[in-house]
Amino acid sequence: MRSGRTAVLGGSGFIGRYVVKRLAARGDVIAVGCRNAEQAKFLKPLGDVGQIVPLNIAIGNEELLPAFLAGNDTLVNCAGILQEKGSQTFDLVHHSGPARLARFAREAGIERFVHFSAIGADSRSSSAYARTKAAGEQAVRDAFPTVTILRPSVVFGSEDQFFNRFAAIAVMKCLEDSASAGRLYELGGPKIYTFRELLDLLLSEIRRKRRFLDVPFGLAAAQARLMSILPNPPLTPDQVELLKRDNVVSSGAMTLASLGIAPTVAEVILPAYLDRFRRGGWYER
Ligand SMILES: NC(=O)c1ccc[n+]([C@@H]2O[C@H](COP(=O)([O-])OP(=O)(O)OC[C@H]3O[C@@H](n4cnc5c(N)ncnc54)[C@H](OP(=O)(O)O)[C@@H]3O)[C@@H](O)[C@H]2O)c1
């Protein structure tokens, strides 16, 4: 695999930072675009001096995007949002922004483009997140037919270096393998959990007991509407819509296995990273 010049939009995020780390390890010079380059400076020690350059590039900035892409041969778009806030709309970040990015990428002579969408992307979904992800997929394909689209399932954990690492490994495999051009992959683990099973797993790992109360979707939507007055609501009405559909790899989809990646079950990893919350655990004191 040859090293080159890569632009990573959203390279400071939960997944993007591991993409940047891997690209740096293969020797690429990386331009990292995000809205707050100052906060992305933590990426610099992942490479040699000058190898990783964080830049203030918003996906909506028509003037700066061409300059951001110029001279690069590869583009990875990891920009995404879970909630809308001010000018950060789903349509901008997931659809019209990526559409423009893909067009500029083509004009800049970018050879390989990997774009992050999400499992559940669907033009008929009741969730705006899912609808705009689907519209974004179509738009980037129209402008850049050889784009590789990755749809992760929920990638959870606080900076766990594990679940997000799989997404980064998938990006690198796609860049290595030209057969992935023009394809879409759904990235999920080897085991499907219900939401309750995940919570049970969490509680058993941290050795705590809690009772669960089932909340019907109508009530959850009402709660989410109330919470939307908070600056960072823990649940939004759109997320309630998203939860109505299972977040699992569809049958017949190309997967991590198609890329030669064998994911590990959550149970193997959770004990290590939940240790800090465990009753009687190493960090309890
Ligand atoms: N994590 C998951 O569970 C999951 C599941 C399914 C799909 N995905 C998708 O995978 C991709 C990466 O997810 P993630 O978890 O790494 O997200 P994340 O941690 O929220 O990171 C998002 C990145 O996008 C940048 N960004 C946000 N708005 C931007 C804008 N307007 N212009 C330019 N950059 C912008 C952020 O930096 P600034 O805030 O500084 O701009 C950050 O670097 C996203 O497309 C996401 O939708 C993630």
Tab-separated table of C-alpha atoms and ligand atoms in Angstrom:
chain	number	residue	atom	x	y	z
A	1	MET	CA	0.000	0.000	0.000
A	2	ARG	CA	1.399	3.391	-0.944
A	3	SER	CA	1.197	6.385	1.316
A	4	GLY	CA	-0.083	9.677	0.061
A	5	ARG	CA	-2.035	12.781	0.952
A	6	THR	CA	-5.415	12.357	2.593
A	7	ALA	CA	-8.091	14.812	3.637
A	8	VAL	CA	-10.265	13.660	6.551
A	9	LEU	CA	-13.336	15.781	7.181
A	10	GLY	CA	-14.589	15.151	10.719
A	11	GLY	CA	-11.185	13.691	11.598
A	12	SER	CA	-11.384	14.955	15.183
A	13	GLY	CA	-14.473	12.864	16.010
A	14	PHE	CA	-14.956	9.596	17.864
A	15	ILE	CA	-14.326	7.512	14.724
A	16	GLY	CA	-12.331	10.051	12.675
A	17	ARG	CA	-9.467	10.233	15.184
A	18	TYR	CA	-8.778	6.505	14.728
A	19	VAL	CA	-8.902	6.891	10.959
A	20	VAL	CA	-6.336	9.692	11.259
A	21	LYS	CA	-4.161	7.561	13.551
A	22	ARG	CA	-4.096	4.688	11.062
A	23	LEU	CA	-3.469	6.928	8.069
A	24	ALA	CA	-0.581	8.532	9.962
A	25	ALA	CA	0.858	5.103	10.758
A	26	ARG	CA	0.978	4.280	7.041
A	27	GLY	CA	2.849	7.527	6.395
A	28	ASP	CA	0.144	9.745	4.885
A	29	VAL	CA	0.199	13.511	5.193
A	30	ILE	CA	-3.254	14.302	6.567
A	31	ALA	CA	-5.351	17.458	6.396
A	32	VAL	CA	-8.007	17.197	9.106
A	33	GLY	CA	-11.094	19.331	8.586
A	34	CYS	CA	-13.512	20.218	11.381
A	35	ARG	CA	-15.128	23.359	12.761
A	36	ASN	CA	-12.760	23.704	15.682
A	37	ALA	CA	-9.173	23.072	14.615
A	38	GLU	CA	-7.871	24.337	17.959
A	39	GLN	CA	-9.672	21.505	19.750
A	40	ALA	CA	-8.347	19.015	17.178
A	41	LYS	CA	-4.711	19.745	18.020
A	42	PHE	CA	-4.642	16.615	20.180
A	43	LEU	CA	-4.312	14.719	16.875
A	44	LYS	CA	-0.894	16.150	16.034
A	45	PRO	CA	1.209	13.831	18.259
A	46	LEU	CA	-0.307	10.868	16.390
A	47	GLY	CA	2.068	11.708	13.532
A	48	ASP	CA	5.471	13.238	12.899
A	49	VAL	CA	5.970	16.999	13.000
A	50	GLY	CA	3.741	18.548	10.330
A	51	GLN	CA	2.228	15.229	9.246
A	52	ILE	CA	-1.249	15.933	10.654
A	53	VAL	CA	-2.673	19.403	10.054
A	54	PRO	CA	-6.011	20.340	11.701
A	55	LEU	CA	-7.879	23.035	9.766
A	56	ASN	CA	-11.059	25.008	10.329
A	57	ILE	CA	-13.182	23.614	7.500
A	58	ALA	CA	-16.960	23.488	7.872
A	59	ILE	CA	-18.789	21.198	5.482
A	60	GLY	CA	-20.967	24.123	4.427
A	61	ASN	CA	-18.040	26.339	3.461
A	62	GLU	CA	-18.050	26.460	-0.341
A	63	GLU	CA	-15.019	28.751	-0.500
A	64	LEU	CA	-12.656	26.669	1.636
A	65	LEU	CA	-13.607	23.126	0.634
A	66	PRO	CA	-11.805	23.166	-2.766
A	67	ALA	CA	-8.586	24.405	-1.127
A	68	PHE	CA	-8.944	21.734	1.590
A	69	LEU	CA	-9.170	19.008	-1.061
A	70	ALA	CA	-6.544	20.337	-3.483
A	71	GLY	CA	-3.409	18.186	-3.688
A	72	ASN	CA	-4.931	15.213	-1.879
A	73	ASP	CA	-5.475	11.830	-3.506
A	74	THR	CA	-7.830	10.411	-0.863
A	75	LEU	CA	-10.818	11.776	1.039
A	76	VAL	CA	-12.561	10.304	4.080
A	77	ASN	CA	-15.738	12.016	5.274
A	78	CYS	CA	-16.445	11.257	8.947
A	79	ALA	CA	-18.521	14.391	9.612
A	80	GLY	CA	-21.919	13.712	11.128
A	81	ILE	CA	-24.275	14.907	13.863
A	82	LEU	CA	-26.813	13.186	16.129
A	83	GLN	CA	-28.846	16.306	16.878
A	84	GLU	CA	-29.597	19.495	15.009
A	85	LYS	CA	-28.475	22.745	16.590
A	86	GLY	CA	-28.615	26.176	14.951
A	87	SER	CA	-26.987	26.041	11.524
A	88	GLN	CA	-25.938	22.432	12.150
A	89	THR	CA	-28.885	20.808	10.379
A	90	PHE	CA	-29.139	17.160	9.335
A	91	ASP	CA	-29.670	18.292	5.773
A	92	LEU	CA	-26.468	20.348	5.747
A	93	VAL	CA	-24.147	17.864	7.466
A	94	HIS	CA	-25.542	14.612	6.019
A	95	HIS	CA	-26.917	15.577	2.625
A	96	SER	CA	-26.226	18.937	0.935
A	97	GLY	CA	-22.742	19.227	2.522
A	98	PRO	CA	-21.558	15.746	1.434
A	99	ALA	CA	-23.109	16.318	-2.023
A	100	ARG	CA	-21.000	19.448	-2.465
A	101	LEU	CA	-17.943	17.748	-0.948
A	102	ALA	CA	-18.254	14.860	-3.423
A	103	ARG	CA	-18.558	17.250	-6.377
A	104	PHE	CA	-15.502	19.229	-5.260
A	105	ALA	CA	-13.620	15.963	-4.646
A	106	ARG	CA	-14.250	14.893	-8.223
A	107	GLU	CA	-13.171	18.276	-9.547
A	108	ALA	CA	-10.006	18.142	-7.380
A	109	GLY	CA	-9.021	14.771	-8.873
A	110	ILE	CA	-9.450	12.809	-5.639
A	111	GLU	CA	-8.900	9.119	-6.478
A	112	ARG	CA	-10.455	7.376	-3.480
A	113	PHE	CA	-13.359	8.574	-1.367
A	114	VAL	CA	-14.790	6.847	1.721
A	115	HIS	CA	-17.994	8.326	3.136
A	116	PHE	CA	-19.626	7.540	6.499
A	117	SER	CA	-23.368	7.035	6.495
A	118	ALA	CA	-25.261	4.962	9.100
A	119	ILE	CA	-27.214	1.717	9.349
A	120	GLY	CA	-30.869	2.635	9.021
A	121	ALA	CA	-30.297	5.248	6.288
A	122	ASP	CA	-33.640	5.211	4.520
A	123	SER	CA	-35.423	7.791	2.396
A	124	ARG	CA	-38.817	6.641	3.830
A	125	SER	CA	-37.778	6.743	7.492
A	126	SER	CA	-39.745	8.832	9.979
A	127	SER	CA	-36.375	10.025	11.328
A	128	ALA	CA	-34.770	13.054	9.658
A	129	TYR	CA	-31.345	11.659	10.636
A	130	ALA	CA	-32.000	8.469	8.652
A	131	ARG	CA	-33.644	10.268	5.705
A	132	THR	CA	-30.776	12.747	5.304
A	133	LYS	CA	-28.194	9.953	5.593
A	134	ALA	CA	-29.985	8.173	2.711
A	135	ALA	CA	-30.185	11.373	0.640
A	136	GLY	CA	-26.480	11.972	1.323
A	137	GLU	CA	-25.569	8.465	0.117
A	138	GLN	CA	-27.430	9.021	-3.133
A	139	ALA	CA	-25.928	12.472	-3.642
A	140	VAL	CA	-22.322	11.383	-3.072
A	141	ARG	CA	-22.841	8.387	-5.393
A	142	ASP	CA	-24.230	10.656	-8.111
A	143	ALA	CA	-21.286	13.041	-7.868
A	144	PHE	CA	-18.583	10.427	-7.175
A	145	PRO	CA	-19.669	6.964	-8.402
A	146	THR	CA	-16.609	5.123	-7.038
A	147	VAL	CA	-17.231	6.304	-3.463
A	148	THR	CA	-17.153	3.579	-0.797
A	149	ILE	CA	-19.967	4.075	1.708
A	150	LEU	CA	-19.683	2.716	5.260
A	151	ARG	CA	-22.777	2.364	7.391
A	152	PRO	CA	-21.797	1.670	11.015
A	153	SER	CA	-24.263	0.371	13.560
A	154	VAL	CA	-24.170	2.105	16.947
A	155	VAL	CA	-20.521	2.580	17.884
A	156	PHE	CA	-20.629	2.987	21.645
A	157	GLY	CA	-18.246	3.508	24.528
A	158	SER	CA	-16.423	6.527	25.824
A	159	GLU	CA	-13.319	6.774	23.677
A	160	ASP	CA	-12.973	3.038	24.070
A	161	GLN	CA	-10.389	2.538	21.326
A	162	PHE	CA	-12.122	-0.657	20.458
A	163	PHE	CA	-15.517	-0.326	18.804
A	164	ASN	CA	-14.463	2.817	16.949
A	165	ARG	CA	-11.235	1.070	15.949
A	166	PHE	CA	-13.216	-1.409	13.828
A	167	ALA	CA	-14.675	1.446	11.797
A	168	ALA	CA	-11.151	2.821	11.280
A	169	ILE	CA	-9.846	-0.612	10.243
A	170	ALA	CA	-12.736	-0.839	7.733
A	171	VAL	CA	-11.693	2.511	6.228
A	172	MET	CA	-8.111	1.303	5.811
A	173	LYS	CA	-9.215	-2.002	4.248
A	174	CYS	CA	-11.367	-0.076	1.769
A	175	LEU	CA	-8.456	2.160	0.831
A	176	GLU	CA	-6.213	-0.900	0.334
A	177	ASP	CA	-8.713	-2.807	-1.766
A	178	SER	CA	-9.795	-1.138	-4.992
A	179	ALA	CA	-12.640	-3.692	-5.274
A	180	SER	CA	-14.426	-1.772	-2.506
A	181	ALA	CA	-14.835	1.248	-4.821
A	182	GLY	CA	-18.513	1.883	-5.550
A	183	ARG	CA	-19.644	-0.489	-2.779
A	184	LEU	CA	-21.610	-0.033	0.424
A	185	TYR	CA	-20.748	-1.897	3.631
A	186	GLU	CA	-22.805	-2.246	6.798
A	187	LEU	CA	-20.603	-2.508	9.875
A	188	GLY	CA	-21.966	-4.423	12.838
A	189	GLY	CA	-20.622	-6.780	15.502
A	190	PRO	CA	-21.021	-10.572	15.517
A	191	LYS	CA	-23.926	-10.575	17.966
A	192	ILE	CA	-27.265	-8.762	18.033
A	193	TYR	CA	-28.451	-7.341	21.364
A	194	THR	CA	-31.756	-5.849	22.408
A	195	PHE	CA	-31.523	-2.516	24.194
A	196	ARG	CA	-32.468	-4.261	27.441
A	197	GLU	CA	-29.768	-6.922	26.927
A	198	LEU	CA	-27.187	-4.171	26.539
A	199	LEU	CA	-28.341	-2.530	29.767
A	200	ASP	CA	-28.314	-5.917	31.552
A	201	LEU	CA	-24.798	-6.502	30.294
A	202	LEU	CA	-23.723	-3.079	31.501
A	203	LEU	CA	-25.237	-3.569	34.963
A	204	SER	CA	-23.754	-7.017	35.368
A	205	GLU	CA	-20.309	-5.692	34.384
A	206	ILE	CA	-20.427	-2.847	36.905
A	207	ARG	CA	-22.046	-5.140	39.510
A	208	ARG	CA	-25.071	-2.981	40.129
A	209	LYS	CA	-28.771	-3.739	40.201
A	210	ARG	CA	-31.439	-1.455	38.759
A	211	ARG	CA	-35.070	-2.058	37.890
A	212	PHE	CA	-36.227	-1.318	34.367
A	213	LEU	CA	-39.430	0.391	33.417
A	214	ASP	CA	-40.643	-0.099	29.852
A	215	VAL	CA	-41.484	3.241	28.260
A	216	PRO	CA	-43.851	3.207	25.283
A	217	PHE	CA	-42.723	5.201	22.244
A	218	GLY	CA	-45.489	7.789	22.728
A	219	LEU	CA	-44.274	8.588	26.246
A	220	ALA	CA	-40.625	8.568	25.149
A	221	ALA	CA	-41.491	11.052	22.371
A	222	ALA	CA	-43.257	13.319	24.886
A	223	GLN	CA	-40.231	13.139	27.227
A	224	ALA	CA	-37.907	13.916	24.322
A	225	ARG	CA	-40.016	16.932	23.336
A	226	LEU	CA	-39.749	18.253	26.898
A	227	MET	CA	-35.995	17.634	26.990
A	228	SER	CA	-35.481	19.538	23.754
A	229	ILE	CA	-35.412	22.786	25.745
A	230	LEU	CA	-32.120	21.623	27.329
A	231	PRO	CA	-28.866	22.773	25.685
A	232	ASN	CA	-27.717	19.153	25.138
A	233	PRO	CA	-30.830	16.976	25.362
A	234	PRO	CA	-30.075	13.326	26.260
A	235	LEU	CA	-32.871	12.193	23.922
A	236	THR	CA	-34.484	13.992	20.973
A	237	PRO	CA	-37.807	13.268	19.216
A	238	ASP	CA	-35.827	12.295	16.106
A	239	GLN	CA	-33.811	9.748	18.085
A	240	VAL	CA	-37.068	8.230	19.352
A	241	GLU	CA	-38.091	7.780	15.693
A	242	LEU	CA	-34.704	6.205	14.988
A	243	LEU	CA	-35.121	3.757	17.878
A	244	LYS	CA	-38.287	2.389	16.280
A	245	ARG	CA	-36.164	0.509	13.750
A	246	ASP	CA	-33.622	-2.197	14.663
A	247	ASN	CA	-30.070	-0.970	14.168
A	248	VAL	CA	-28.739	-4.203	12.689
A	249	VAL	CA	-26.900	-5.277	9.546
A	250	SER	CA	-29.411	-6.106	6.791
A	251	SER	CA	-29.443	-9.553	5.271
A	252	GLY	CA	-27.423	-9.682	2.065
A	253	ALA	CA	-25.373	-6.583	2.947
A	254	MET	CA	-21.612	-6.487	2.518
A	255	THR	CA	-20.143	-6.488	5.999
A	256	LEU	CA	-16.969	-6.312	8.058
A	257	ALA	CA	-16.477	-9.981	7.123
A	258	SER	CA	-16.576	-9.042	3.404
A	259	LEU	CA	-13.597	-6.811	4.188
A	260	GLY	CA	-11.815	-9.667	5.982
A	261	ILE	CA	-12.376	-8.147	9.428
A	262	ALA	CA	-13.555	-10.399	12.269
A	263	PRO	CA	-15.232	-8.289	14.983
A	264	THR	CA	-15.125	-9.406	18.621
A	265	VAL	CA	-18.211	-9.791	20.840
A	266	ALA	CA	-18.835	-6.936	23.279
A	267	GLU	CA	-18.555	-9.233	26.337
A	268	VAL	CA	-14.844	-9.746	25.673
A	269	ILE	CA	-14.072	-6.036	25.729
A	270	LEU	CA	-16.579	-4.486	28.137
A	271	PRO	CA	-14.902	-5.716	31.359
A	272	ALA	CA	-11.764	-3.719	30.595
A	273	TYR	CA	-13.370	-0.420	29.768
A	274	LEU	CA	-16.203	-0.525	32.300
A	275	ASP	CA	-13.808	-1.303	35.123
A	276	ARG	CA	-13.744	2.331	36.224
A	277	PHE	CA	-17.493	2.129	37.004
A	278	ARG	CA	-17.426	-1.293	38.656
A	279	ARG	CA	-18.359	-1.647	42.308
A	280	GLY	CA	-15.166	-2.852	43.978
A	281	GLY	CA	-13.275	-2.262	40.720
A	282	TRP	CA	-9.678	-1.124	40.440
A	283	TYR	CA	-10.535	2.589	40.149
A	284	GLU	CA	-13.381	2.744	42.674
A	285	ARG	CA	-11.273	4.457	45.296
B	1	LIG	N1	-20.626	6.782	16.465
B	1	LIG	C1	-21.679	6.100	16.051
B	1	LIG	O1	-22.316	5.350	16.797
B	1	LIG	C2	-22.122	6.165	14.603
B	1	LIG	C3	-23.132	5.293	14.182
B	1	LIG	C4	-23.559	5.355	12.859
B	1	LIG	C5	-22.973	6.265	11.989
B	1	LIG	N2	-22.003	7.104	12.424
B	1	LIG	C6	-21.447	8.073	11.478
B	1	LIG	O2	-20.033	7.937	11.444
B	1	LIG	C7	-19.439	9.226	11.249
B	1	LIG	C8	-18.477	9.508	12.393
B	1	LIG	O3	-19.214	9.458	13.637
B	1	LIG	P1	-18.553	9.890	15.007
B	1	LIG	O4	-19.203	9.090	16.069
B	1	LIG	O5	-17.056	9.869	14.902
B	1	LIG	O6	-19.077	11.390	15.130
B	1	LIG	P2	-18.510	12.544	16.097
B	1	LIG	O7	-17.674	12.005	17.197
B	1	LIG	O8	-19.682	13.388	16.460
B	1	LIG	O9	-17.552	13.386	15.146
B	1	LIG	C9	-18.075	14.173	14.118
B	1	LIG	C10	-16.945	14.937	13.452
B	1	LIG	O10	-17.546	15.773	12.455
B	1	LIG	C11	-17.104	17.113	12.642
B	1	LIG	N3	-18.191	18.003	12.202
B	1	LIG	C12	-19.423	18.134	12.722
B	1	LIG	N4	-20.108	19.057	12.035
B	1	LIG	C13	-19.274	19.499	11.052
B	1	LIG	C14	-19.406	20.477	10.024
B	1	LIG	N5	-20.504	21.195	9.877
B	1	LIG	N6	-18.342	20.675	9.205
B	1	LIG	C15	-17.200	19.972	9.347
B	1	LIG	N7	-17.026	19.038	10.302
B	1	LIG	C16	-18.062	18.815	11.156
B	1	LIG	C17	-16.801	17.222	14.156
B	1	LIG	O11	-15.871	18.229	14.480
B	1	LIG	P3	-16.367	19.731	14.875
B	1	LIG	O12	-17.466	19.566	15.874
B	1	LIG	O13	-15.132	20.424	15.397
B	1	LIG	O14	-16.834	20.322	13.609
B	1	LIG	C18	-16.158	15.841	14.380
B	1	LIG	O15	-14.819	15.872	13.965
B	1	LIG	C19	-20.595	10.225	11.173
B	1	LIG	O16	-20.968	10.428	9.837
B	1	LIG	C20	-21.723	9.511	11.899
B	1	LIG	O17	-23.003	9.951	11.474
B	1	LIG	C21	-21.557	7.080	13.721
